[in-house]
């Protein structure tokens, strides 16, 4: 059972990661960051955020593991493919 | 002797009830999850298509992306995340059989979602006023297509939230505090499945934006 405290922590993490990704974008526009590293970091943030939504908000971490893994695989595979296309 | 047998039966019933309560179950209806998977697949094609188009037209995408508003994207992301949080809290209230609190939290979620709608309309209006539309170039075609398709999902999600809030207010999701073993084992054991399905749909809409946001506004 997911608790309210866990959900609040997930929301806080989502807000922090969102602001962090915007800041990363600003750094990249100033040509401070390496392009490949920037793409990997931004997509890693997407994976972390997706994991919070799937596990905590959707409460799938308390659901049968195959369903949790199925949704989790989506939020890992899609950003990975996108990162591969941008870096390639 | 009969009393001992009855005690054993009661103990077994409690054990079975506890096992059922502790058993991991999928929130919501199975049909809604297949619908969610279908939606996610369609959007995955859009996202990958957008990335491929950007790979092929890097300069044009860079120039066009300079016209969109990252702060509008940030506000929309924060609005959807917070709205999703309110819906998650609403489901917590439903688990505690507190429909009144759940409805109030759904209303908060809807009000926060309205921020997304206002900002999105402002963003479209600003771009149209600057002379950008769906025919300007490949970036704007994909931008308007994907964000408008997502906007339609936000609107559908809001309709679903209104529907489940109405049902909750009418007491359609209420259940007994002391469920029997037979009731727990029956197919209709989950009386808030409809509410959970609506909540999960809303979280899916949020998750899609989580992927879309960096594609359009950050990278």
PDB file of C-alpha atoms in Angstrom:
ATOM      1  CA  UNK A   1       0.000   0.000   0.000  1.00  0.00           C
ATOM      2  CA  UNK A   2       1.380   3.373  -1.068  1.00  0.00           C
ATOM      3  CA  UNK A   3       1.232   6.050   1.652  1.00  0.00           C
ATOM      4  CA  UNK A   4       0.496   9.776   1.357  1.00  0.00           C
ATOM      5  CA  UNK A   5       4.071  10.528   2.477  1.00  0.00           C
ATOM      6  CA  UNK A   6       5.450   8.406  -0.398  1.00  0.00           C
ATOM      7  CA  UNK A   7       3.184  10.242  -2.833  1.00  0.00           C
ATOM      8  CA  UNK A   8       4.288  13.630  -1.505  1.00  0.00           C
ATOM      9  CA  UNK A   9       7.962  12.616  -1.850  1.00  0.00           C
ATOM     10  CA  UNK A  10       7.281  11.448  -5.425  1.00  0.00           C
ATOM     11  CA  UNK A  11       5.588  14.770  -6.279  1.00  0.00           C
ATOM     12  CA  UNK A  12       8.513  16.733  -4.779  1.00  0.00           C
ATOM     13  CA  UNK A  13      11.014  14.642  -6.739  1.00  0.00           C
ATOM     14  CA  UNK A  14       9.006  15.189  -9.947  1.00  0.00           C
ATOM     15  CA  UNK A  15       9.019  18.966  -9.422  1.00  0.00           C
ATOM     16  CA  UNK A  16      12.780  19.036  -8.675  1.00  0.00           C
ATOM     17  CA  UNK A  17      13.589  16.845 -11.702  1.00  0.00           C
ATOM     18  CA  UNK A  18      11.413  19.011 -13.978  1.00  0.00           C
ATOM     19  CA  UNK A  19      13.219  22.190 -12.900  1.00  0.00           C
ATOM     20  CA  UNK A  20      16.567  20.394 -13.205  1.00  0.00           C
ATOM     21  CA  UNK A  21      15.833  19.373 -16.799  1.00  0.00           C
ATOM     22  CA  UNK A  22      14.963  22.991 -17.717  1.00  0.00           C
ATOM     23  CA  UNK A  23      18.215  24.180 -16.108  1.00  0.00           C
ATOM     24  CA  UNK A  24      20.121  21.517 -18.049  1.00  0.00           C
ATOM     25  CA  UNK A  25      18.519  22.840 -21.238  1.00  0.00           C
ATOM     26  CA  UNK A  26      19.710  26.370 -20.404  1.00  0.00           C
ATOM     27  CA  UNK A  27      23.266  25.140 -19.768  1.00  0.00           C
ATOM     28  CA  UNK A  28      23.225  23.285 -23.071  1.00  0.00           C
ATOM     29  CA  UNK A  29      22.053  26.393 -24.927  1.00  0.00           C
ATOM     30  CA  UNK A  30      25.067  28.217 -23.462  1.00  0.00           C
ATOM     31  CA  UNK A  31      27.239  25.447 -25.013  1.00  0.00           C
ATOM     32  CA  UNK A  32      28.596  24.508 -21.593  1.00  0.00           C
ATOM     33  CA  UNK A  33      27.454  20.887 -21.684  1.00  0.00           C
ATOM     34  CA  UNK A  34      28.491  18.075 -24.016  1.00  0.00           C
ATOM     35  CA  UNK A  35      25.605  17.196 -26.398  1.00  0.00           C
ATOM     36  CA  UNK A  36      25.594  13.413 -25.826  1.00  0.00           C
ATOM     37  CA  UNK A  37      25.913  13.793 -22.068  1.00  0.00           C
ATOM     38  CA  UNK A  38      23.088  16.339 -22.101  1.00  0.00           C
ATOM     39  CA  UNK A  39      20.760  13.998 -24.030  1.00  0.00           C
ATOM     40  CA  UNK A  40      21.574  11.083 -21.713  1.00  0.00           C
ATOM     41  CA  UNK A  41      20.956  13.202 -18.598  1.00  0.00           C
ATOM     42  CA  UNK A  42      17.633  14.580 -19.890  1.00  0.00           C
ATOM     43  CA  UNK A  43      16.397  11.104 -20.865  1.00  0.00           C
ATOM     44  CA  UNK A  44      17.580   9.661 -17.534  1.00  0.00           C
ATOM     45  CA  UNK A  45      15.426  12.312 -15.849  1.00  0.00           C
ATOM     46  CA  UNK A  46      12.457  11.214 -18.003  1.00  0.00           C
ATOM     47  CA  UNK A  47      12.999   7.595 -16.880  1.00  0.00           C
ATOM     48  CA  UNK A  48      13.184   8.619 -13.198  1.00  0.00           C
ATOM     49  CA  UNK A  49      10.040  10.742 -13.487  1.00  0.00           C
ATOM     50  CA  UNK A  50       8.154   8.005 -15.321  1.00  0.00           C
ATOM     51  CA  UNK A  51       9.175   5.490 -12.668  1.00  0.00           C
ATOM     52  CA  UNK A  52       7.676   7.716  -9.946  1.00  0.00           C
ATOM     53  CA  UNK A  53       4.385   8.101 -11.821  1.00  0.00           C
ATOM     54  CA  UNK A  54       4.109   4.375 -12.602  1.00  0.00           C
ATOM     55  CA  UNK A  55       5.214   3.063  -9.216  1.00  0.00           C
ATOM     56  CA  UNK A  56       3.784   5.636  -6.814  1.00  0.00           C
ATOM     57  CA  UNK A  57       0.948   7.580  -8.495  1.00  0.00           C
ATOM     58  CA  UNK A  58      -0.452   4.628 -10.480  1.00  0.00           C
ATOM     59  CA  UNK A  59       0.356   2.378  -7.476  1.00  0.00           C
ATOM     60  CA  UNK A  60       1.735  -0.283  -9.826  1.00  0.00           C
ATOM     61  CA  UNK A  61       4.581  -1.076  -7.407  1.00  0.00           C
ATOM     62  CA  UNK A  62       1.821  -2.804  -5.378  1.00  0.00           C
ATOM     63  CA  UNK A  63       0.357  -4.509  -8.480  1.00  0.00           C
ATOM     64  CA  UNK A  64       1.407  -7.847 -10.027  1.00  0.00           C
ATOM     65  CA  UNK A  65       5.058  -7.541 -11.006  1.00  0.00           C
ATOM     66  CA  UNK A  66       4.491  -8.289 -14.724  1.00  0.00           C
ATOM     67  CA  UNK A  67       2.242  -5.211 -15.058  1.00  0.00           C
ATOM     68  CA  UNK A  68       4.721  -3.022 -13.220  1.00  0.00           C
ATOM     69  CA  UNK A  69       7.568  -4.306 -15.407  1.00  0.00           C
ATOM     70  CA  UNK A  70       5.484  -3.836 -18.577  1.00  0.00           C
ATOM     71  CA  UNK A  71       4.816  -0.151 -17.876  1.00  0.00           C
ATOM     72  CA  UNK A  72       8.338   0.369 -16.558  1.00  0.00           C
ATOM     73  CA  UNK A  73       9.796  -1.123 -19.746  1.00  0.00           C
ATOM     74  CA  UNK A  74       7.851   1.485 -21.761  1.00  0.00           C
ATOM     75  CA  UNK A  75       9.345   4.388 -19.829  1.00  0.00           C
ATOM     76  CA  UNK A  76      12.830   2.884 -20.183  1.00  0.00           C
ATOM     77  CA  UNK A  77      12.689   1.751 -23.830  1.00  0.00           C
ATOM     78  CA  UNK A  78      11.043   4.841 -25.399  1.00  0.00           C
ATOM     79  CA  UNK A  79      13.476   7.430 -23.885  1.00  0.00           C
ATOM     80  CA  UNK A  80      16.397   5.079 -24.667  1.00  0.00           C
ATOM     81  CA  UNK A  81      15.372   4.875 -28.339  1.00  0.00           C
ATOM     82  CA  UNK A  82      14.938   8.670 -28.444  1.00  0.00           C
ATOM     83  CA  UNK A  83      18.378   9.177 -26.845  1.00  0.00           C
ATOM     84  CA  UNK A  84      19.908   6.751 -29.357  1.00  0.00           C
ATOM     85  CA  UNK A  85      18.371   8.676 -32.291  1.00  0.00           C
ATOM     86  CA  UNK A  86      19.648  12.048 -30.999  1.00  0.00           C
ATOM     87  CA  UNK A  87      23.157  10.781 -30.232  1.00  0.00           C
ATOM     88  CA  UNK A  88      23.508   8.632 -33.353  1.00  0.00           C
TER      89      UNK A  88
ATOM     90  CA  UNK B   1     -16.133 -30.150  19.686  1.00  0.00           C
ATOM     91  CA  UNK B   2     -18.394 -28.119  17.414  1.00  0.00           C
ATOM     92  CA  UNK B   3     -17.142 -24.943  19.080  1.00  0.00           C
ATOM     93  CA  UNK B   4     -13.486 -25.907  18.349  1.00  0.00           C
ATOM     94  CA  UNK B   5     -14.337 -26.629  14.679  1.00  0.00           C
ATOM     95  CA  UNK B   6     -16.120 -23.301  14.402  1.00  0.00           C
ATOM     96  CA  UNK B   7     -13.076 -21.522  15.871  1.00  0.00           C
ATOM     97  CA  UNK B   8     -10.778 -23.223  13.344  1.00  0.00           C
ATOM     98  CA  UNK B   9     -13.124 -22.255  10.478  1.00  0.00           C
ATOM     99  CA  UNK B  10     -13.188 -18.629  11.661  1.00  0.00           C
ATOM    100  CA  UNK B  11      -9.385 -18.582  11.942  1.00  0.00           C
ATOM    101  CA  UNK B  12      -9.081 -20.042   8.430  1.00  0.00           C
ATOM    102  CA  UNK B  13     -11.561 -17.508   7.083  1.00  0.00           C
ATOM    103  CA  UNK B  14      -9.545 -14.664   8.629  1.00  0.00           C
ATOM    104  CA  UNK B  15      -6.331 -16.087   7.192  1.00  0.00           C
ATOM    105  CA  UNK B  16      -7.876 -16.367   3.713  1.00  0.00           C
ATOM    106  CA  UNK B  17      -9.294 -12.836   4.033  1.00  0.00           C
ATOM    107  CA  UNK B  18      -5.879 -11.475   5.051  1.00  0.00           C
ATOM    108  CA  UNK B  19      -4.173 -13.294   2.179  1.00  0.00           C
ATOM    109  CA  UNK B  20      -6.672 -11.872  -0.296  1.00  0.00           C
ATOM    110  CA  UNK B  21      -6.270  -8.383   1.121  1.00  0.00           C
ATOM    111  CA  UNK B  22      -2.463  -8.638   0.933  1.00  0.00           C
ATOM    112  CA  UNK B  23      -2.511 -10.156  -2.563  1.00  0.00           C
ATOM    113  CA  UNK B  24      -1.089  -7.849  -5.218  1.00  0.00           C
ATOM    114  CA  UNK B  25      -3.825  -6.677  -7.548  1.00  0.00           C
ATOM    115  CA  UNK B  26      -3.915  -4.474 -10.623  1.00  0.00           C
ATOM    116  CA  UNK B  27      -5.633  -1.144  -9.836  1.00  0.00           C
ATOM    117  CA  UNK B  28      -8.688  -0.497 -12.000  1.00  0.00           C
ATOM    118  CA  UNK B  29     -10.208  -2.541 -14.806  1.00  0.00           C
ATOM    119  CA  UNK B  30      -8.127  -4.750 -17.085  1.00  0.00           C
ATOM    120  CA  UNK B  31      -9.828  -3.213 -20.150  1.00  0.00           C
ATOM    121  CA  UNK B  32      -8.618   0.265 -19.128  1.00  0.00           C
ATOM    122  CA  UNK B  33      -5.043  -1.037 -18.928  1.00  0.00           C
ATOM    123  CA  UNK B  34      -5.239  -2.411 -22.473  1.00  0.00           C
ATOM    124  CA  UNK B  35      -6.597   0.981 -23.564  1.00  0.00           C
ATOM    125  CA  UNK B  36      -3.703   2.717 -21.742  1.00  0.00           C
ATOM    126  CA  UNK B  37      -1.169   0.395 -23.440  1.00  0.00           C
ATOM    127  CA  UNK B  38      -2.709   1.174 -26.845  1.00  0.00           C
ATOM    128  CA  UNK B  39      -2.512   4.923 -26.164  1.00  0.00           C
ATOM    129  CA  UNK B  40       1.097   4.637 -25.011  1.00  0.00           C
ATOM    130  CA  UNK B  41       2.001   2.742 -28.194  1.00  0.00           C
ATOM    131  CA  UNK B  42       0.472   5.425 -30.438  1.00  0.00           C
ATOM    132  CA  UNK B  43       2.342   8.183 -28.605  1.00  0.00           C
ATOM    133  CA  UNK B  44       5.598   6.175 -28.717  1.00  0.00           C
ATOM    134  CA  UNK B  45       5.378   6.259 -32.524  1.00  0.00           C
ATOM    135  CA  UNK B  46       4.823  10.047 -32.404  1.00  0.00           C
ATOM    136  CA  UNK B  47       7.770  10.592 -30.046  1.00  0.00           C
ATOM    137  CA  UNK B  48      10.159   8.447 -32.069  1.00  0.00           C
ATOM    138  CA  UNK B  49       8.912  10.046 -35.310  1.00  0.00           C
ATOM    139  CA  UNK B  50       9.589  13.494 -33.833  1.00  0.00           C
ATOM    140  CA  UNK B  51      13.137  12.477 -32.817  1.00  0.00           C
ATOM    141  CA  UNK B  52      13.846  11.004 -36.285  1.00  0.00           C
ATOM    142  CA  UNK B  53      12.525  14.175 -37.995  1.00  0.00           C
ATOM    143  CA  UNK B  54      14.745  16.312 -35.747  1.00  0.00           C
ATOM    144  CA  UNK B  55      17.719  14.088 -36.561  1.00  0.00           C
ATOM    145  CA  UNK B  56      17.043  14.621 -40.284  1.00  0.00           C
ATOM    146  CA  UNK B  57      16.360  18.394 -40.067  1.00  0.00           C
ATOM    147  CA  UNK B  58      18.522  19.477 -37.129  1.00  0.00           C
ATOM    148  CA  UNK B  59      18.972  23.143 -38.166  1.00  0.00           C
ATOM    149  CA  UNK B  60      15.309  23.735 -38.996  1.00  0.00           C
ATOM    150  CA  UNK B  61      14.222  22.148 -35.691  1.00  0.00           C
ATOM    151  CA  UNK B  62      16.743  24.250 -33.727  1.00  0.00           C
ATOM    152  CA  UNK B  63      15.476  27.492 -35.324  1.00  0.00           C
ATOM    153  CA  UNK B  64      11.825  26.534 -34.848  1.00  0.00           C
ATOM    154  CA  UNK B  65      12.311  25.407 -31.235  1.00  0.00           C
ATOM    155  CA  UNK B  66      13.632  28.894 -30.458  1.00  0.00           C
ATOM    156  CA  UNK B  67      10.064  30.142 -31.127  1.00  0.00           C
ATOM    157  CA  UNK B  68       8.351  27.975 -28.483  1.00  0.00           C
ATOM    158  CA  UNK B  69       8.187  29.035 -24.843  1.00  0.00           C
ATOM    159  CA  UNK B  70      10.089  26.821 -22.373  1.00  0.00           C
ATOM    160  CA  UNK B  71       8.493  28.585 -19.382  1.00  0.00           C
ATOM    161  CA  UNK B  72       5.025  27.707 -20.743  1.00  0.00           C
ATOM    162  CA  UNK B  73       6.214  24.097 -21.029  1.00  0.00           C
ATOM    163  CA  UNK B  74       7.555  24.220 -17.468  1.00  0.00           C
ATOM    164  CA  UNK B  75       4.279  25.638 -16.084  1.00  0.00           C
ATOM    165  CA  UNK B  76       2.300  22.955 -17.943  1.00  0.00           C
ATOM    166  CA  UNK B  77       4.551  20.190 -16.630  1.00  0.00           C
ATOM    167  CA  UNK B  78       4.239  21.415 -13.038  1.00  0.00           C
ATOM    168  CA  UNK B  79       0.455  21.760 -13.475  1.00  0.00           C
ATOM    169  CA  UNK B  80       0.035  18.192 -14.767  1.00  0.00           C
ATOM    170  CA  UNK B  81       2.352  16.723 -12.104  1.00  0.00           C
ATOM    171  CA  UNK B  82       0.483  18.538  -9.319  1.00  0.00           C
ATOM    172  CA  UNK B  83      -2.878  17.579 -10.781  1.00  0.00           C
ATOM    173  CA  UNK B  84      -1.745  13.951 -10.916  1.00  0.00           C
ATOM    174  CA  UNK B  85      -0.643  14.204  -7.269  1.00  0.00           C
ATOM    175  CA  UNK B  86      -4.107  15.499  -6.311  1.00  0.00           C
ATOM    176  CA  UNK B  87      -5.722  12.535  -8.129  1.00  0.00           C
ATOM    177  CA  UNK B  88      -3.384  10.106  -6.319  1.00  0.00           C
ATOM    178  CA  UNK B  89      -4.407  11.690  -2.992  1.00  0.00           C
ATOM    179  CA  UNK B  90      -8.031  11.413  -4.051  1.00  0.00           C
ATOM    180  CA  UNK B  91      -7.599   7.663  -4.590  1.00  0.00           C
ATOM    181  CA  UNK B  92      -6.064   7.427  -1.106  1.00  0.00           C
ATOM    182  CA  UNK B  93      -9.233   9.042   0.257  1.00  0.00           C
ATOM    183  CA  UNK B  94     -11.348   6.503  -1.660  1.00  0.00           C
ATOM    184  CA  UNK B  95      -9.302   3.651  -0.146  1.00  0.00           C
ATOM    185  CA  UNK B  96     -10.286   5.073   3.244  1.00  0.00           C
ATOM    186  CA  UNK B  97     -13.935   5.166   2.122  1.00  0.00           C
ATOM    187  CA  UNK B  98     -13.970   8.985   2.345  1.00  0.00           C
ATOM    188  CA  UNK B  99     -15.801   9.901  -0.877  1.00  0.00           C
ATOM    189  CA  UNK B 100     -16.353  13.530   0.179  1.00  0.00           C
ATOM    190  CA  UNK B 101     -12.606  14.188   0.530  1.00  0.00           C
ATOM    191  CA  UNK B 102     -11.919  12.268  -2.695  1.00  0.00           C
ATOM    192  CA  UNK B 103     -14.356  14.482  -4.637  1.00  0.00           C
ATOM    193  CA  UNK B 104     -12.782  17.643  -3.180  1.00  0.00           C
ATOM    194  CA  UNK B 105      -9.332  16.473  -4.271  1.00  0.00           C
ATOM    195  CA  UNK B 106     -10.595  15.645  -7.779  1.00  0.00           C
ATOM    196  CA  UNK B 107     -11.961  19.199  -7.999  1.00  0.00           C
ATOM    197  CA  UNK B 108      -8.490  20.540  -7.040  1.00  0.00           C
ATOM    198  CA  UNK B 109      -6.971  18.304  -9.735  1.00  0.00           C
ATOM    199  CA  UNK B 110      -9.415  19.675 -12.332  1.00  0.00           C
ATOM    200  CA  UNK B 111      -8.727  23.290 -11.344  1.00  0.00           C
ATOM    201  CA  UNK B 112      -4.965  22.721 -11.647  1.00  0.00           C
ATOM    202  CA  UNK B 113      -5.522  21.004 -15.016  1.00  0.00           C
ATOM    203  CA  UNK B 114      -7.276  24.197 -16.167  1.00  0.00           C
ATOM    204  CA  UNK B 115      -3.903  25.979 -15.804  1.00  0.00           C
ATOM    205  CA  UNK B 116      -2.570  23.585 -18.451  1.00  0.00           C
ATOM    206  CA  UNK B 117      -5.495  24.386 -20.772  1.00  0.00           C
ATOM    207  CA  UNK B 118      -5.106  28.161 -20.370  1.00  0.00           C
ATOM    208  CA  UNK B 119      -1.335  28.073 -20.956  1.00  0.00           C
ATOM    209  CA  UNK B 120      -1.701  25.764 -23.975  1.00  0.00           C
ATOM    210  CA  UNK B 121      -4.326  28.002 -25.594  1.00  0.00           C
ATOM    211  CA  UNK B 122      -2.120  31.070 -24.888  1.00  0.00           C
ATOM    212  CA  UNK B 123       0.847  29.261 -26.451  1.00  0.00           C
ATOM    213  CA  UNK B 124      -1.112  28.356 -29.614  1.00  0.00           C
ATOM    214  CA  UNK B 125      -2.518  31.893 -29.851  1.00  0.00           C
ATOM    215  CA  UNK B 126       0.963  33.450 -29.504  1.00  0.00           C
ATOM    216  CA  UNK B 127       2.412  31.181 -32.200  1.00  0.00           C
ATOM    217  CA  UNK B 128      -0.512  31.880 -34.564  1.00  0.00           C
ATOM    218  CA  UNK B 129      -0.068  35.632 -34.004  1.00  0.00           C
ATOM    219  CA  UNK B 130       3.626  35.269 -34.884  1.00  0.00           C
ATOM    220  CA  UNK B 131       2.599  33.604 -38.147  1.00  0.00           C
ATOM    221  CA  UNK B 132       3.434  29.996 -37.274  1.00  0.00           C
ATOM    222  CA  UNK B 133       0.898  27.283 -38.035  1.00  0.00           C
ATOM    223  CA  UNK B 134       0.707  23.589 -38.860  1.00  0.00           C
ATOM    224  CA  UNK B 135       1.934  24.210 -42.435  1.00  0.00           C
ATOM    225  CA  UNK B 136       4.998  26.343 -41.556  1.00  0.00           C
ATOM    226  CA  UNK B 137       7.496  23.463 -41.532  1.00  0.00           C
ATOM    227  CA  UNK B 138       7.977  19.860 -40.331  1.00  0.00           C
ATOM    228  CA  UNK B 139       8.674  20.964 -36.749  1.00  0.00           C
ATOM    229  CA  UNK B 140       5.442  22.952 -36.445  1.00  0.00           C
ATOM    230  CA  UNK B 141       3.440  20.200 -38.185  1.00  0.00           C
ATOM    231  CA  UNK B 142       4.654  17.677 -35.606  1.00  0.00           C
ATOM    232  CA  UNK B 143       4.475  20.209 -32.753  1.00  0.00           C
ATOM    233  CA  UNK B 144       0.814  21.085 -33.387  1.00  0.00           C
ATOM    234  CA  UNK B 145      -0.137  17.490 -34.217  1.00  0.00           C
ATOM    235  CA  UNK B 146       1.396  15.895 -31.117  1.00  0.00           C
ATOM    236  CA  UNK B 147       0.596  18.641 -28.586  1.00  0.00           C
ATOM    237  CA  UNK B 148      -2.993  18.981 -29.870  1.00  0.00           C
ATOM    238  CA  UNK B 149      -3.442  15.186 -29.742  1.00  0.00           C
ATOM    239  CA  UNK B 150      -2.159  15.303 -26.159  1.00  0.00           C
ATOM    240  CA  UNK B 151      -4.480  18.226 -25.388  1.00  0.00           C
ATOM    241  CA  UNK B 152      -7.422  16.090 -26.575  1.00  0.00           C
ATOM    242  CA  UNK B 153      -6.306  13.408 -24.109  1.00  0.00           C
ATOM    243  CA  UNK B 154      -6.152  15.984 -21.311  1.00  0.00           C
ATOM    244  CA  UNK B 155      -9.739  17.020 -22.129  1.00  0.00           C
ATOM    245  CA  UNK B 156     -10.879  13.369 -22.200  1.00  0.00           C
ATOM    246  CA  UNK B 157      -9.069  12.798 -18.896  1.00  0.00           C
ATOM    247  CA  UNK B 158     -10.885  15.781 -17.368  1.00  0.00           C
ATOM    248  CA  UNK B 159     -14.242  14.407 -18.540  1.00  0.00           C
ATOM    249  CA  UNK B 160     -13.358  11.047 -16.945  1.00  0.00           C
ATOM    250  CA  UNK B 161     -12.345  12.801 -13.693  1.00  0.00           C
ATOM    251  CA  UNK B 162     -15.677  14.691 -13.636  1.00  0.00           C
ATOM    252  CA  UNK B 163     -17.506  11.387 -14.220  1.00  0.00           C
ATOM    253  CA  UNK B 164     -15.738   9.519 -11.402  1.00  0.00           C
ATOM    254  CA  UNK B 165     -16.143  12.511  -9.061  1.00  0.00           C
ATOM    255  CA  UNK B 166     -19.888  12.532  -9.813  1.00  0.00           C
ATOM    256  CA  UNK B 167     -20.111   8.796  -9.132  1.00  0.00           C
ATOM    257  CA  UNK B 168     -18.122   9.150  -5.910  1.00  0.00           C
ATOM    258  CA  UNK B 169     -20.374  12.014  -4.767  1.00  0.00           C
ATOM    259  CA  UNK B 170     -23.422   9.795  -5.410  1.00  0.00           C
ATOM    260  CA  UNK B 171     -21.881   7.049  -3.266  1.00  0.00           C
ATOM    261  CA  UNK B 172     -21.478   4.580  -6.136  1.00  0.00           C
ATOM    262  CA  UNK B 173     -17.996   3.512  -5.000  1.00  0.00           C
ATOM    263  CA  UNK B 174     -18.789   2.982  -1.314  1.00  0.00           C
ATOM    264  CA  UNK B 175     -18.061  -0.423   0.197  1.00  0.00           C
ATOM    265  CA  UNK B 176     -18.577  -2.179   3.514  1.00  0.00           C
ATOM    266  CA  UNK B 177     -15.894  -1.705   6.203  1.00  0.00           C
ATOM    267  CA  UNK B 178     -15.989  -5.435   7.006  1.00  0.00           C
ATOM    268  CA  UNK B 179     -15.923  -7.358   3.742  1.00  0.00           C
ATOM    269  CA  UNK B 180     -16.738 -11.054   3.948  1.00  0.00           C
ATOM    270  CA  UNK B 181     -14.406 -13.684   2.510  1.00  0.00           C
ATOM    271  CA  UNK B 182     -17.041 -14.600  -0.106  1.00  0.00           C
ATOM    272  CA  UNK B 183     -17.356 -10.971  -1.162  1.00  0.00           C
ATOM    273  CA  UNK B 184     -13.590 -10.606  -1.393  1.00  0.00           C
ATOM    274  CA  UNK B 185     -13.317 -13.702  -3.559  1.00  0.00           C
ATOM    275  CA  UNK B 186     -16.061 -12.641  -5.918  1.00  0.00           C
ATOM    276  CA  UNK B 187     -15.387 -10.899  -9.220  1.00  0.00           C
ATOM    277  CA  UNK B 188     -16.919  -7.692  -7.877  1.00  0.00           C
ATOM    278  CA  UNK B 189     -14.592  -7.491  -4.889  1.00  0.00           C
ATOM    279  CA  UNK B 190     -13.091  -4.170  -6.022  1.00  0.00           C
ATOM    280  CA  UNK B 191     -15.858  -1.622  -5.691  1.00  0.00           C
ATOM    281  CA  UNK B 192     -13.588   1.323  -6.553  1.00  0.00           C
ATOM    282  CA  UNK B 193     -12.191  -0.216  -9.764  1.00  0.00           C
ATOM    283  CA  UNK B 194     -13.929   2.439 -11.871  1.00  0.00           C
ATOM    284  CA  UNK B 195     -12.385   5.205  -9.800  1.00  0.00           C
ATOM    285  CA  UNK B 196      -8.946   3.592 -10.028  1.00  0.00           C
ATOM    286  CA  UNK B 197      -9.296   3.255 -13.813  1.00  0.00           C
ATOM    287  CA  UNK B 198     -10.095   6.959 -14.187  1.00  0.00           C
ATOM    288  CA  UNK B 199      -7.190   7.918 -11.933  1.00  0.00           C
ATOM    289  CA  UNK B 200      -4.753   5.712 -13.873  1.00  0.00           C
ATOM    290  CA  UNK B 201      -5.888   7.242 -17.174  1.00  0.00           C
ATOM    291  CA  UNK B 202      -5.092  10.691 -15.778  1.00  0.00           C
ATOM    292  CA  UNK B 203      -1.636   9.521 -14.634  1.00  0.00           C
ATOM    293  CA  UNK B 204      -1.032   8.170 -18.157  1.00  0.00           C
ATOM    294  CA  UNK B 205      -1.808  11.614 -19.616  1.00  0.00           C
ATOM    295  CA  UNK B 206       0.728  13.072 -17.170  1.00  0.00           C
ATOM    296  CA  UNK B 207       3.334  10.440 -18.077  1.00  0.00           C
ATOM    297  CA  UNK B 208       2.953  11.161 -21.810  1.00  0.00           C
ATOM    298  CA  UNK B 209       3.642  14.852 -21.152  1.00  0.00           C
ATOM    299  CA  UNK B 210       6.732  13.866 -19.119  1.00  0.00           C
ATOM    300  CA  UNK B 211       8.203  12.373 -22.338  1.00  0.00           C
ATOM    301  CA  UNK B 212       6.861  15.092 -24.659  1.00  0.00           C
ATOM    302  CA  UNK B 213       8.099  18.046 -22.586  1.00  0.00           C
ATOM    303  CA  UNK B 214      11.893  17.522 -23.051  1.00  0.00           C
ATOM    304  CA  UNK B 215      11.421  16.659 -26.748  1.00  0.00           C
ATOM    305  CA  UNK B 216       9.775  19.986 -27.541  1.00  0.00           C
ATOM    306  CA  UNK B 217      11.062  22.405 -24.904  1.00  0.00           C
ATOM    307  CA  UNK B 218      14.362  21.137 -23.475  1.00  0.00           C
ATOM    308  CA  UNK B 219      16.484  19.303 -26.072  1.00  0.00           C
TER     309      UNK B 219
END
